[in-house]
Structure formats: C-alpha cells, structure tokens
Coordinates of N, CA and C in Angstrom, one line a residue:
M1 N 35.5 71.8 -80.5 CA 33.9 72.3 -80.7 C 33.4 73.3 -79.7
P2 N 32.2 73.6 -80.3 CA 31.9 74.9 -80.2 C 31.4 74.8 -78.6
S3 N 30.7 76.0 -78.6 CA 30.6 75.5 -76.7 C 29.3 75.6 -76.6
F4 N 28.8 75.7 -75.4 CA 27.6 75.4 -74.7 C 26.5 76.8 -75.6
A5 N 27.1 77.9 -75.0 CA 26.6 78.8 -75.4 C 26.1 79.5 -77.5
D6 N 27.7 78.8 -78.0 CA 27.0 78.5 -79.4 C 26.3 77.3 -80.3
L7 N 26.3 76.3 -78.8 CA 25.0 75.4 -79.9 C 23.6 76.5 -79.2
A8 N 23.5 77.2 -77.7 CA 22.6 77.6 -78.4 C 21.7 78.4 -78.6
R9 N 22.6 79.3 -79.2 CA 22.1 80.4 -80.1 C 21.9 79.7 -81.4
R10 N 22.5 78.9 -82.0 CA 21.5 78.1 -83.3 C 20.3 77.7 -82.8
L11 N 20.3 76.6 -81.4 CA 19.0 76.0 -81.1 C 18.1 77.5 -80.9
D12 N 18.4 79.1 -79.9 CA 17.5 79.1 -79.7 C 16.7 80.7 -81.5
L13 N 18.2 80.5 -82.0 CA 17.4 80.7 -83.8 C 16.5 80.4 -84.4
A14 N 17.3 78.9 -84.4 CA 16.6 77.4 -84.8 C 14.8 78.0 -84.9
T15 N 14.9 77.0 -83.0 CA 13.4 77.2 -82.8 C 12.5 78.3 -83.4
R16 N 13.3 79.6 -83.0 CA 12.2 81.3 -83.4 C 12.3 80.9 -85.0
A17 N 12.6 80.2 -85.7 CA 12.5 80.6 -87.1 C 11.5 80.0 -87.1
L18 N 11.8 78.6 -86.4 CA 9.3 77.5 -86.6 C 8.9 78.3 -86.0
D19 N 8.8 79.4 -85.4 CA 7.7 80.0 -85.1 C 7.6 79.0 -83.3
G20 N 8.8 78.4 -83.2 CA 8.1 77.8 -81.7 C 8.5 78.5 -80.9
V21 N 9.0 78.0 -79.1 CA 9.3 78.7 -77.9 C 10.7 77.9 -77.5
V22 N 11.7 78.8 -77.4 CA 12.4 78.2 -76.1 C 12.4 78.9 -74.9
E23 N 12.5 78.4 -74.2 CA 12.5 77.9 -72.8 C 13.9 77.4 -71.7
E24 N 14.1 78.8 -70.5 CA 14.8 78.1 -69.7 C 14.1 77.7 -68.3
A25 N 13.7 76.2 -68.5 CA 13.3 75.8 -68.2 C 14.2 75.5 -66.5
G26 N 14.4 76.0 -65.8 CA 15.3 75.9 -64.4 C 17.4 76.3 -65.1
A27 N 17.5 75.5 -63.7 CA 19.6 75.2 -64.3 C 19.5 74.5 -63.7
L28 N 20.5 74.0 -64.3 CA 21.9 72.5 -64.0 C 23.5 73.2 -64.0
E29 N 23.7 72.8 -62.7 CA 25.0 72.9 -62.7 C 25.6 74.3 -63.7
G30 N 24.8 75.6 -63.5 CA 25.6 76.6 -63.2 C 24.9 77.1 -65.2
Y31 N 24.6 76.2 -65.8 CA 24.0 76.2 -67.3 C 22.8 76.3 -66.9
P32 N 21.8 77.0 -67.9 CA 20.5 77.2 -68.3 C 19.4 75.6 -69.2
F33 N 18.5 74.9 -68.2 CA 17.9 73.9 -68.4 C 17.0 74.1 -69.8
L34 N 17.2 73.6 -70.9 CA 16.2 74.4 -72.4 C 16.2 73.5 -72.6
R35 N 13.9 74.3 -73.1 CA 13.1 73.4 -73.4 C 12.5 74.6 -74.6
L36 N 12.9 73.0 -76.0 CA 12.4 73.9 -77.2 C 11.4 73.6 -77.3
A37 N 9.4 74.2 -78.1 CA 8.5 73.0 -78.6 C 8.1 73.9 -79.8
F38 N 7.7 73.5 -80.6 CA 7.0 74.2 -81.8 C 6.1 72.7 -82.6
G39 N 5.4 73.0 -84.0 CA 5.1 72.4 -83.9 C 3.0 72.9 -84.0
A40 N 2.6 71.9 -84.7 CA 1.4 71.8 -84.9 C -0.1 71.8 -83.7
M41 N -0.5 72.6 -83.1 CA -1.4 71.9 -82.0 C -2.0 70.9 -82.4
G42 N -2.6 69.9 -81.5 CA -3.3 68.9 -82.2 C -3.3 67.8 -82.5
R43 N -1.4 68.1 -82.8 CA -1.0 67.2 -83.9 C 0.0 66.2 -82.7
P44 N 0.2 64.8 -83.2 CA 1.5 63.7 -82.3 C 1.7 64.8 -82.2
A45 N 2.4 63.9 -80.9 CA 3.7 64.7 -80.1 C 4.6 63.8 -79.8
V46 N 5.8 64.8 -80.5 CA 7.3 63.8 -80.4 C 8.1 64.6 -79.6
L47 N 8.8 63.6 -78.6 CA 9.4 64.2 -77.5 C 11.3 63.4 -77.8
L48 N 12.2 64.6 -78.5 CA 13.5 64.6 -78.5 C 14.2 65.0 -77.5
D49 N 15.3 63.9 -77.0 CA 16.2 64.5 -76.3 C 17.9 64.3 -76.6
A50 N 18.7 65.3 -76.1 CA 19.9 64.7 -76.3 C 21.3 65.4 -75.5
G51 N 22.6 64.8 -75.6 CA 23.3 65.4 -75.0 C 23.5 65.1 -73.6
I52 N 23.0 63.9 -72.7 CA 22.8 63.6 -71.6 C 25.0 63.7 -71.0
H53 N 25.4 62.6 -72.1 CA 26.4 62.3 -72.0 C 27.3 63.7 -73.0
G54 N 28.1 64.4 -71.9 CA 28.8 65.2 -72.5 C 29.5 65.2 -73.3
E55 N 30.6 63.7 -74.0 CA 31.3 63.4 -74.5 C 30.8 63.3 -76.0
E56 N 29.0 62.8 -76.2 CA 28.9 62.6 -77.2 C 27.9 63.8 -77.2
P57 N 29.2 64.1 -78.3 CA 28.6 65.9 -78.9 C 27.1 65.5 -80.2
A58 N 27.6 64.4 -80.7 CA 26.5 64.1 -81.8 C 25.4 64.8 -82.2
G59 N 24.7 64.2 -80.5 CA 23.6 63.9 -80.6 C 22.8 65.6 -80.5
P60 N 23.4 66.5 -79.7 CA 23.6 67.8 -79.4 C 23.4 69.0 -81.1
L61 N 24.3 68.9 -81.8 CA 25.1 68.9 -82.8 C 23.9 68.7 -84.1
G62 N 23.9 66.9 -84.6 CA 22.9 66.8 -85.3 C 21.7 67.0 -85.3
L63 N 20.8 67.6 -83.5 CA 19.6 68.1 -83.5 C 19.4 69.5 -84.1
A64 N 20.4 70.3 -83.3 CA 20.9 71.6 -84.7 C 20.5 71.3 -85.6
D65 N 21.1 70.7 -86.2 CA 21.4 70.9 -87.6 C 20.1 70.2 -88.0
W66 N 19.9 69.3 -88.1 CA 18.9 69.5 -87.8 C 17.4 70.3 -87.8
L67 N 16.9 70.6 -87.4 CA 16.5 72.1 -86.8 C 17.0 73.3 -87.7
E68 N 18.1 73.2 -88.4 CA 18.0 74.4 -89.3 C 17.6 74.2 -90.7
A69 N 17.7 72.8 -90.7 CA 18.1 72.7 -92.5 C 16.4 71.4 -92.7
D70 N 15.7 70.7 -91.4 CA 14.9 70.1 -91.8 C 12.8 70.1 -91.4
A71 N 13.2 70.2 -89.8 CA 12.5 70.7 -89.5 C 11.1 71.0 -89.7
A72 N 11.7 72.0 -90.4 CA 9.8 72.5 -90.9 C 9.0 71.7 -91.7
A73 N 9.9 71.0 -92.6 CA 8.5 69.6 -93.3 C 7.1 69.2 -92.2
W74 N 8.1 69.3 -91.3 CA 7.7 68.5 -90.1 C 6.7 69.0 -89.1
G75 N 6.9 70.5 -89.4 CA 5.9 71.4 -88.2 C 4.2 71.2 -88.3
Q76 N 4.1 71.4 -89.7 CA 2.3 71.3 -90.1 C 2.0 69.7 -89.4
R77 N 2.6 68.2 -89.2 CA 2.7 67.7 -88.4 C 2.3 66.9 -87.6
I78 N 3.4 67.7 -86.5 CA 4.1 66.7 -85.9 C 3.4 68.0 -84.9
R79 N 4.4 67.7 -83.3 CA 4.3 68.2 -82.1 C 5.3 67.9 -81.2
F80 N 6.2 69.1 -81.6 CA 7.4 69.5 -80.7 C 7.8 69.2 -79.3
T81 N 8.5 68.3 -78.9 CA 8.7 69.1 -77.0 C 10.2 68.6 -77.6
I82 N 11.5 69.3 -77.2 CA 13.3 69.1 -77.0 C 13.7 69.6 -75.4
L83 N 14.7 68.8 -75.4 CA 15.1 69.0 -74.4 C 16.8 69.0 -75.3
P84 N 17.4 69.6 -75.7 CA 18.0 69.6 -76.2 C 19.6 69.1 -75.9
C85 N 19.6 69.7 -74.6 CA 21.2 69.4 -73.8 C 21.1 69.2 -72.2
L86 N 21.6 68.2 -72.3 CA 20.9 67.0 -71.3 C 22.3 67.6 -70.1
N87 N 23.3 67.9 -70.3 CA 24.6 68.4 -69.5 C 25.0 68.6 -70.2
P88 N 25.0 70.3 -69.8 CA 25.8 71.3 -70.3 C 27.3 71.3 -70.0
W89 N 27.3 70.8 -68.5 CA 28.9 70.9 -68.3 C 29.3 69.5 -69.0
G90 N 29.1 69.1 -69.1 CA 29.8 67.9 -70.0 C 30.5 68.2 -71.7
F91 N 29.1 68.7 -71.8 CA 29.5 68.8 -73.1 C 30.3 69.7 -73.4
E92 N 30.6 71.4 -72.7 CA 31.8 71.9 -72.9 C 32.8 70.6 -72.4
R93 N 33.0 70.6 -72.1 CA 34.0 69.7 -71.4 C 34.8 68.5 -71.9
G94 N 33.7 67.6 -73.0 CA 34.1 66.5 -73.4 C 33.7 65.2 -72.7
T95 N 33.0 65.0 -71.6 CA 33.4 63.9 -70.9 C 31.9 64.1 -70.7
R96 N 31.8 62.5 -69.5 CA 30.6 62.2 -69.5 C 30.3 62.1 -68.8
S97 N 30.7 62.7 -68.3 CA 29.8 63.3 -66.5 C 29.4 64.3 -66.6
S98 N 28.6 64.7 -65.7 CA 29.1 66.4 -65.2 C 29.1 66.8 -64.0
R99 N 29.8 68.4 -63.9 CA 30.2 68.7 -62.7 C 30.0 68.0 -61.1
D100 N 28.6 67.1 -61.2 CA 28.5 67.4 -59.5 C 27.8 65.6 -60.0
T101 N 27.8 64.4 -60.9 CA 27.7 63.7 -61.2 C 28.2 62.7 -62.4
E102 N 28.7 61.4 -62.0 CA 28.9 60.8 -62.1 C 28.9 60.0 -63.4
D103 N 27.3 60.0 -63.6 CA 26.3 60.0 -64.6 C 25.0 59.6 -64.4
L104 N 24.6 60.7 -64.9 CA 23.1 61.7 -64.8 C 22.4 60.6 -65.6
N105 N 22.7 59.5 -66.7 CA 21.6 58.4 -67.1 C 21.4 57.3 -67.0
R106 N 21.6 57.3 -65.0 CA 22.1 56.2 -64.4 C 21.2 56.7 -63.3
H107 N 20.0 57.9 -62.4 CA 19.2 58.2 -61.3 C 17.9 58.9 -62.1
F108 N 17.8 58.2 -62.5 CA 16.4 58.7 -63.1 C 14.7 57.9 -62.5
D109 N 15.7 57.1 -61.7 CA 14.7 56.6 -60.6 C 14.8 56.6 -59.5
E110 N 15.7 57.8 -59.2 CA 15.4 59.3 -58.0 C 14.7 60.2 -58.3
P111 N 13.5 60.9 -58.2 CA 13.0 61.9 -58.5 C 13.7 62.6 -58.1
D112 N 14.5 63.2 -56.7 CA 14.6 63.6 -55.6 C 16.4 65.1 -56.7
A113 N 16.5 63.9 -57.7 CA 18.1 64.2 -58.6 C 18.1 65.4 -58.9
P114 N 18.6 66.2 -59.0 CA 18.3 67.6 -59.9 C 18.3 67.5 -61.7
L115 N 18.6 66.2 -61.8 CA 18.3 66.0 -63.3 C 16.9 65.8 -63.5
T116 N 16.4 64.6 -62.7 CA 15.3 64.2 -62.5 C 14.3 65.3 -63.0
R117 N 14.1 65.7 -61.4 CA 13.2 66.7 -61.0 C 12.8 68.5 -62.6
L118 N 14.5 67.9 -62.8 CA 14.3 69.6 -64.3 C 13.4 68.5 -65.1
V119 N 13.8 67.6 -65.8 CA 12.7 66.7 -66.8 C 11.0 66.7 -66.6
T120 N 11.1 66.2 -65.0 CA 10.2 66.1 -64.5 C 9.0 67.3 -64.5
K121 N 9.4 68.6 -64.2 CA 9.0 69.7 -64.4 C 8.7 70.5 -65.8
A122 N 9.0 70.2 -66.1 CA 9.1 70.4 -68.6 C 8.1 69.7 -68.8
L123 N 8.6 68.4 -68.2 CA 6.6 67.8 -69.6 C 6.2 67.0 -68.2
E124 N 5.7 68.1 -67.2 CA 4.7 67.9 -66.5 C 3.1 67.8 -67.2
G125 N 2.8 66.8 -67.0 CA 1.4 66.5 -68.1 C 1.3 66.2 -69.9
E126 N 2.6 66.0 -70.2 CA 2.5 65.6 -72.2 C 2.5 64.4 -71.5
R127 N 1.8 63.6 -72.9 CA 1.8 62.8 -73.7 C 2.9 62.5 -74.7
F128 N 3.1 62.0 -75.6 CA 3.9 61.4 -76.6 C 3.7 60.5 -77.4
R129 N 3.7 60.4 -78.9 CA 3.2 59.2 -79.7 C 4.6 58.5 -79.2
L130 N 5.6 59.0 -79.3 CA 7.8 58.8 -79.3 C 8.8 59.4 -79.1
A131 N 9.6 58.8 -78.6 CA 10.3 59.1 -77.7 C 11.7 59.2 -78.3
V132 N 13.0 60.2 -78.7 CA 13.6 60.6 -79.1 C 15.6 60.5 -78.2
D133 N 16.0 59.2 -78.1 CA 16.9 59.6 -76.5 C 18.1 59.8 -77.8
M134 N 18.7 61.3 -78.1 CA 20.1 60.7 -78.6 C 21.5 60.1 -78.1
H135 N 21.4 59.0 -78.2 CA 23.1 58.9 -78.1 C 24.0 58.4 -79.1
E136 N 25.6 58.1 -78.4 CA 26.4 57.9 -79.3 C 27.2 56.3 -78.3
D137 N 28.2 55.8 -78.7 CA 28.7 54.7 -78.9 C 30.7 55.0 -79.3
A138 N 31.6 55.3 -78.2 CA 32.4 55.5 -78.4 C 33.4 54.2 -78.7
D139 N 32.9 53.0 -78.0 CA 33.5 52.0 -78.1 C 33.1 51.0 -79.9
F140 N 32.2 51.4 -80.7 CA 32.4 50.9 -82.0 C 32.5 51.9 -82.9
D141 N 32.3 51.1 -84.4 CA 32.0 51.8 -85.1 C 31.0 51.1 -86.0
T142 N 30.0 51.3 -85.4 CA 28.8 50.5 -86.0 C 28.0 50.9 -85.4
C143 N 26.5 51.1 -85.6 CA 25.3 52.1 -85.2 C 24.2 50.7 -84.4
Y144 N 23.3 51.0 -83.8 CA 22.8 49.7 -83.2 C 21.6 50.6 -81.8
L145 N 20.4 50.7 -81.7 CA 19.5 51.3 -80.9 C 19.1 50.2 -79.6
Y146 N 18.4 50.8 -78.8 CA 17.6 50.4 -78.2 C 15.9 51.2 -78.3
E147 N 15.1 49.9 -78.0 CA 13.3 50.2 -78.2 C 13.2 49.3 -77.5
L148 N 12.4 50.6 -76.9 CA 10.9 49.6 -75.6 C 9.8 50.8 -76.1
K149 N 9.3 49.1 -76.7 CA 7.6 49.5 -76.7 C 7.1 48.2 -76.4
A150 N 5.8 47.4 -76.1 CA 5.9 46.8 -76.1 C 4.8 45.6 -77.0
A151 N 4.7 46.5 -78.1 CA 3.5 45.8 -79.7 C 3.9 46.1 -80.5
P152 N 4.1 45.3 -82.2 CA 3.8 46.3 -83.5 C 2.9 47.2 -83.1
P153 N 3.9 48.6 -84.2 CA 4.6 48.6 -85.0 C 6.3 49.3 -84.4
F154 N 6.5 49.0 -84.7 CA 8.1 49.1 -84.5 C 8.4 50.4 -85.1
A155 N 9.9 51.3 -84.9 CA 10.4 51.8 -85.4 C 12.0 52.0 -85.5
G156 N 12.3 51.2 -84.9 CA 13.9 50.3 -85.2 C 14.7 50.3 -85.6
E157 N 13.8 49.4 -87.0 CA 14.4 49.2 -88.4 C 14.6 50.1 -89.1
R158 N 13.6 51.3 -89.4 CA 13.8 52.6 -90.3 C 14.8 53.1 -89.7
L159 N 14.7 53.6 -88.3 CA 15.7 54.5 -88.4 C 17.2 54.3 -88.2
L160 N 18.1 52.8 -87.7 CA 18.8 52.2 -88.4 C 18.7 52.5 -89.2
A161 N 18.0 52.4 -90.8 CA 18.8 52.5 -91.9 C 19.0 52.9 -92.7
A162 N 18.1 54.4 -91.7 CA 18.5 55.2 -92.4 C 19.9 56.5 -91.4
A163 N 20.6 56.0 -90.7 CA 21.4 56.3 -89.6 C 22.9 55.9 -89.9
A164 N 22.6 54.2 -90.6 CA 23.1 53.4 -91.3 C 24.0 54.3 -92.7
A165 N 22.7 54.3 -93.5 CA 23.3 54.9 -94.8 C 24.0 56.7 -94.2
A166 N 23.3 57.0 -93.9 CA 23.9 58.6 -93.7 C 25.0 58.9 -93.7
A167 N 25.4 57.9 -92.6 CA 27.0 58.2 -91.6 C 27.8 57.0 -92.9
Q168 N 27.3 56.1 -93.5 CA 27.6 54.9 -94.3 C 28.5 53.8 -93.2
V169 N 27.8 53.9 -92.4 CA 28.2 52.3 -91.7 C 28.1 51.5 -91.2
G170 N 27.5 49.6 -91.4 CA 27.4 49.4 -91.2 C 26.3 49.2 -89.2
V171 N 25.6 47.9 -89.0 CA 24.8 47.9 -87.4 C 25.8 46.8 -86.5
S172 N 25.3 47.1 -86.2 CA 25.8 46.0 -84.6 C 25.1 45.2 -85.1
D173 N 26.2 43.9 -84.7 CA 25.5 42.7 -84.7 C 26.3 41.4 -83.7
G174 N 25.5 40.9 -82.7 CA 25.9 40.2 -81.9 C 27.1 40.6 -81.0
D175 N 26.9 41.4 -80.9 CA 27.8 42.3 -80.2 C 27.2 42.3 -78.6
E176 N 28.0 42.6 -77.5 CA 27.2 42.7 -76.0 C 27.2 44.0 -75.7
V177 N 25.7 44.6 -75.3 CA 25.9 45.7 -74.7 C 25.1 45.6 -74.0
G178 N 26.2 46.1 -72.8 CA 26.1 45.1 -70.6 C 25.4 44.5 -71.1
D179 N 24.1 44.4 -70.1 CA 23.1 42.6 -70.6 C 22.7 42.4 -71.4
F180 N 23.1 43.5 -72.5 CA 22.2 42.8 -73.7 C 23.2 42.2 -75.2
R181 N 22.7 42.0 -76.4 CA 23.1 41.8 -77.6 C 22.6 42.3 -78.5
T182 N 23.5 43.1 -79.4 CA 22.3 43.1 -80.8 C 22.3 42.0 -82.1
T183 N 21.2 42.3 -82.2 CA 20.5 41.7 -83.9 C 20.4 42.7 -84.6
Q184 N 21.6 42.0 -86.0 CA 20.9 43.4 -86.4 C 20.8 44.9 -86.4
G185 N 21.8 45.6 -85.1 CA 21.3 46.6 -84.9 C 20.2 47.1 -83.9
L186 N 20.0 45.8 -83.2 CA 18.3 46.7 -82.7 C 18.9 45.4 -81.6
I187 N 18.8 46.0 -80.3 CA 18.1 46.0 -78.8 C 16.6 46.3 -78.3
R188 N 15.7 44.7 -78.3 CA 14.0 45.1 -78.0 C 14.8 44.4 -76.8
P189 N 14.8 44.8 -75.4 CA 14.7 44.2 -74.1 C 13.6 43.2 -74.1
P190 N 13.7 42.1 -73.3 CA 12.1 41.3 -73.4 C 11.3 41.6 -72.0
E191 N 9.5 41.1 -72.8 CA 8.6 42.3 -71.3 C 9.2 42.0 -70.2
G192 N 9.5 41.4 -69.4 CA 10.6 41.7 -68.4 C 11.3 42.8 -68.0
A193 N 11.6 43.3 -69.0 CA 12.0 44.5 -69.3 C 11.9 45.8 -69.3
L194 N 10.6 45.0 -70.1 CA 9.4 47.2 -69.5 C 8.7 46.8 -68.2
R195 N 9.0 46.7 -67.8 CA 8.8 46.6 -66.0 C 9.9 47.4 -64.9
P196 N 9.6 49.1 -65.6 CA 10.6 50.3 -64.8 C 10.7 49.3 -63.6
E197 N 9.4 49.3 -63.3 CA 9.0 49.1 -61.6 C 10.5 48.1 -60.5
E198 N 11.0 47.7 -61.8 CA 12.0 46.2 -61.2 C 13.5 46.6 -61.5
R199 N 13.6 47.9 -62.4 CA 15.0 48.2 -62.0 C 15.4 49.1 -61.3
R200 N 17.5 49.0 -61.1 CA 17.3 50.6 -60.2 C 18.4 51.1 -60.9
G201 N 18.4 52.4 -61.2 CA 19.2 53.0 -61.9 C 19.0 53.3 -63.0
W202 N 17.7 53.9 -63.1 CA 17.1 53.9 -64.2 C 18.3 54.7 -65.5
P203 N 17.8 54.7 -67.0 CA 18.2 55.5 -67.3 C 17.3 56.7 -67.6
I204 N 17.1 58.1 -69.1 CA 16.0 58.8 -69.0 C 15.4 57.7 -70.0
A205 N 15.8 57.0 -71.1 CA 14.4 56.5 -71.4 C 13.8 55.9 -70.4
I206 N 14.1 55.4 -69.9 CA 13.2 54.2 -68.9 C 12.1 55.0 -68.3
W207 N 12.3 56.5 -67.7 CA 11.1 57.4 -67.4 C 10.7 57.7 -68.5
H208 N 10.9 58.1 -69.7 CA 10.7 58.3 -70.4 C 9.1 57.6 -70.3
F209 N 9.6 56.3 -70.9 CA 8.4 55.0 -70.9 C 7.9 54.7 -69.6
A210 N 8.5 55.0 -68.8 CA 7.4 54.8 -66.7 C 6.7 55.6 -67.1
H211 N 6.6 57.3 -67.5 CA 5.9 58.2 -67.3 C 5.2 59.4 -69.3
V212 N 6.1 59.1 -69.5 CA 4.6 60.0 -71.2 C 5.1 59.2 -72.2
T213 N 5.4 58.4 -72.1 CA 4.8 57.2 -73.5 C 5.5 56.2 -72.9
G214 N 4.3 55.0 -74.4 CA 5.0 54.2 -74.1 C 6.1 53.2 -75.4
H215 N 6.2 54.3 -76.1 CA 7.7 54.2 -77.1 C 8.5 55.1 -76.8
T216 N 9.6 54.2 -76.7 CA 11.4 54.9 -76.6 C 12.5 55.1 -77.5
V217 N 12.8 55.1 -78.2 CA 14.1 54.6 -79.3 C 15.5 55.8 -78.6
T218 N 16.1 54.8 -78.3 CA 17.5 55.6 -78.1 C 18.6 55.4 -78.9
M219 N 18.7 56.3 -79.4 CA 19.9 56.2 -80.8 C 21.6 56.3 -80.3
E220 N 21.9 54.8 -80.9 CA 23.7 55.3 -80.4 C 24.4 55.5 -81.7
T221 N 25.0 56.1 -82.0 CA 25.8 56.2 -83.4 C 27.2 55.7 -83.4
P222 N 28.2 55.3 -83.8 CA 29.4 54.9 -84.1 C 30.0 56.2 -83.5
G223 N 30.8 56.2 -82.2 CA 31.9 57.0 -82.2 C 33.1 56.8 -82.3
R224 N 33.0 55.4 -82.7 CA 34.7 56.1 -84.1 C 35.2 57.0 -84.9
R225 N 33.7 56.4 -85.5 CA 33.9 57.7 -86.8 C 33.2 58.7 -86.7
P226 N 34.0 59.6 -87.7 CA 33.8 61.3 -87.8 C 32.8 61.5 -87.0
L227 N 33.1 62.8 -86.5 CA 32.0 63.0 -85.8 C 31.3 64.3 -87.7
E228 N 31.0 64.3 -88.1 CA 30.4 65.2 -89.3 C 29.5 64.3 -90.3
A229 N 29.7 62.2 -89.9 CA 28.8 61.3 -90.3 C 28.1 60.7 -89.0
R230 N 29.0 61.1 -87.5 CA 27.9 61.3 -86.8 C 26.7 62.0 -86.6
V231 N 27.4 63.4 -86.6 CA 26.1 64.6 -87.2 C 25.3 63.6 -88.4
R232 N 25.8 63.4 -89.0 CA 24.4 63.1 -90.4 C 23.3 62.2 -89.9
A233 N 24.1 61.2 -89.0 CA 22.7 59.5 -88.5 C 21.9 60.0 -87.9
H234 N 22.2 61.3 -87.0 CA 21.3 62.0 -85.8 C 20.6 62.1 -86.6
R235 N 20.9 63.1 -87.4 CA 20.4 63.8 -88.0 C 18.9 63.5 -89.0
A236 N 19.5 61.9 -89.6 CA 18.7 61.9 -90.4 C 17.3 60.2 -89.9
V237 N 18.1 59.9 -88.4 CA 17.4 59.3 -87.9 C 15.8 60.1 -87.1
L238 N 16.2 61.3 -87.0 CA 14.6 62.2 -86.5 C 14.3 62.1 -88.0
D239 N 14.0 63.2 -89.0 CA 13.8 62.9 -90.3 C 13.0 60.7 -90.1
A240 N 13.6 60.5 -90.0 CA 13.1 58.9 -90.2 C 12.0 59.4 -89.3
A241 N 12.0 59.3 -88.0 CA 12.2 59.5 -86.6 C 10.1 59.7 -87.5
C242 N 10.7 61.0 -87.8 CA 9.0 62.1 -87.9 C 8.5 61.1 -89.4
G243 N 9.5 60.8 -90.2 CA 8.0 59.5 -91.3 C 7.5 59.1 -90.5
F244 N 8.2 58.1 -89.5 CA 7.7 56.9 -88.6 C 6.5 57.6 -88.8
V245 N 6.3 58.9 -87.6 CA 4.7 59.3 -86.6 C 3.4 59.0 -87.4
A246 N 4.7 60.6 -88.7 CA 3.1 60.8 -89.4 C 3.0 59.4 -90.4
G247 N 3.1 58.3 -90.0 CA 2.7 57.3 -91.1 C 2.8 57.8 -92.4
D248 N 4.2 58.2 -92.0 CA 4.4 58.0 -94.4 C 5.6 56.4 -94.4

C-alpha cells in the first residue's frame, strides 16, 4: 500500500494539472486534512469523499486514478469539491479506525467531533447537486450502494452498472446490511429514514444529506475482490456520476 504522503503527491499533481486548487484545510491526528477543488464555476456542483475507513483503500486510490486519467473530460461541465482521504492515519495502517476514534463515520451528529468540525468548515456555504461517498465492504464479493434522495430521478442503477462492469462482479441482492437489505444492489431507505434528526450516530452521508445536498450516494465495492478491480469500480462510478449530473 502507498503511504499517505505518496497518495497526497498524486492528488496534488493531478489536481494542479486540472488547474485546480489543493488546500490543507486543517489537520487530523497529525495529518493534513485535504480539500481539492477544480472545474468550471457556475456549473453543477458535485462533492466527492473517500477513505473515512482506512481499511477501504480503493476509494482514495480510485479517486486518484480518476483525477489523473478521466477528470479532465468533466472540468468544463461540473464544479468539483473533493475530500479525498478522510482518515489518513487509518489509510496508512489499513485500519477501519483512526488513531483517536473507533469509527469516524459514526459521529457526524456531533458538531464538536474533530472530523465533523473539519468537514463543516471545508464545506461551509456550499450546496451540491450530488455527493458521492466512496466505501468498500470487506464481507462482500458483490457491490451495492445506498442512495438518499426524496424522489426520482435516481442515479443508483447507473452507478451500480458501471461498478459491476468495471470490476466484473455482480450486484448484491437480498443480503442484509445493518438494518437494511439489498434489492438488486440498491438500498434506498424509506421516507422516514430521510429525517436525519431522528437518527443517532450519523455517517458522513447523512450529514451531507442534512446540510449540503438533497442527493447522496454511498458506493460499496466488494472487499473480497482484488484491489485493482475495486479501484476500477470506483473510477467507473465517478464517471457514471458525472454523466448523471451532466445529463448525458
């Protein structure tokens, strides 16, 4: 696995090649908290985040590949804000937890939690057409996703198809995931679940939905598959998400 420093160099070079901005928007557990931005002002805005669980490296790595190879095709049509590695400490060590928190993705209903504060500041005043939250599931050899949106049009089917084709895997169907069950790869919580104030232990996707967007997708690639396949899947999902937002 690459170090966080190696990943950060790739992200920096790729973003600057896109005439974008790389910002250290604070620090978390001794590592810089990175915020990237590129694309045309006044275009639909998309938020991307990855790496909140350190043992899920395909998200940050797929994002880096996409920035290097694919992102230029979308820069004139979409404005991107990217939080590329939300748990650098865990990324370097291959652990779900961070140094100080067992699971960073269960504290986004706590305004004073360190990562919540950083994300809140980094996205202050922003509003996005779509947020894509990049994850993996170590217990699966098929892919699935969560989609939070009150009404159609939905992006889930398109993103799942792209991921499955790129990784050459199937989609989960009828599998239990926490309180939910997949249906042809999709988890779309019922209307009541779209009321964030009724939940506790928010993941970042619910924070996004509550504060900066009306449409959040959490992509889960199959952790039992080779890393290269999972990276391809995330890269394909990002292109599919851009096509959805751009209306292609």
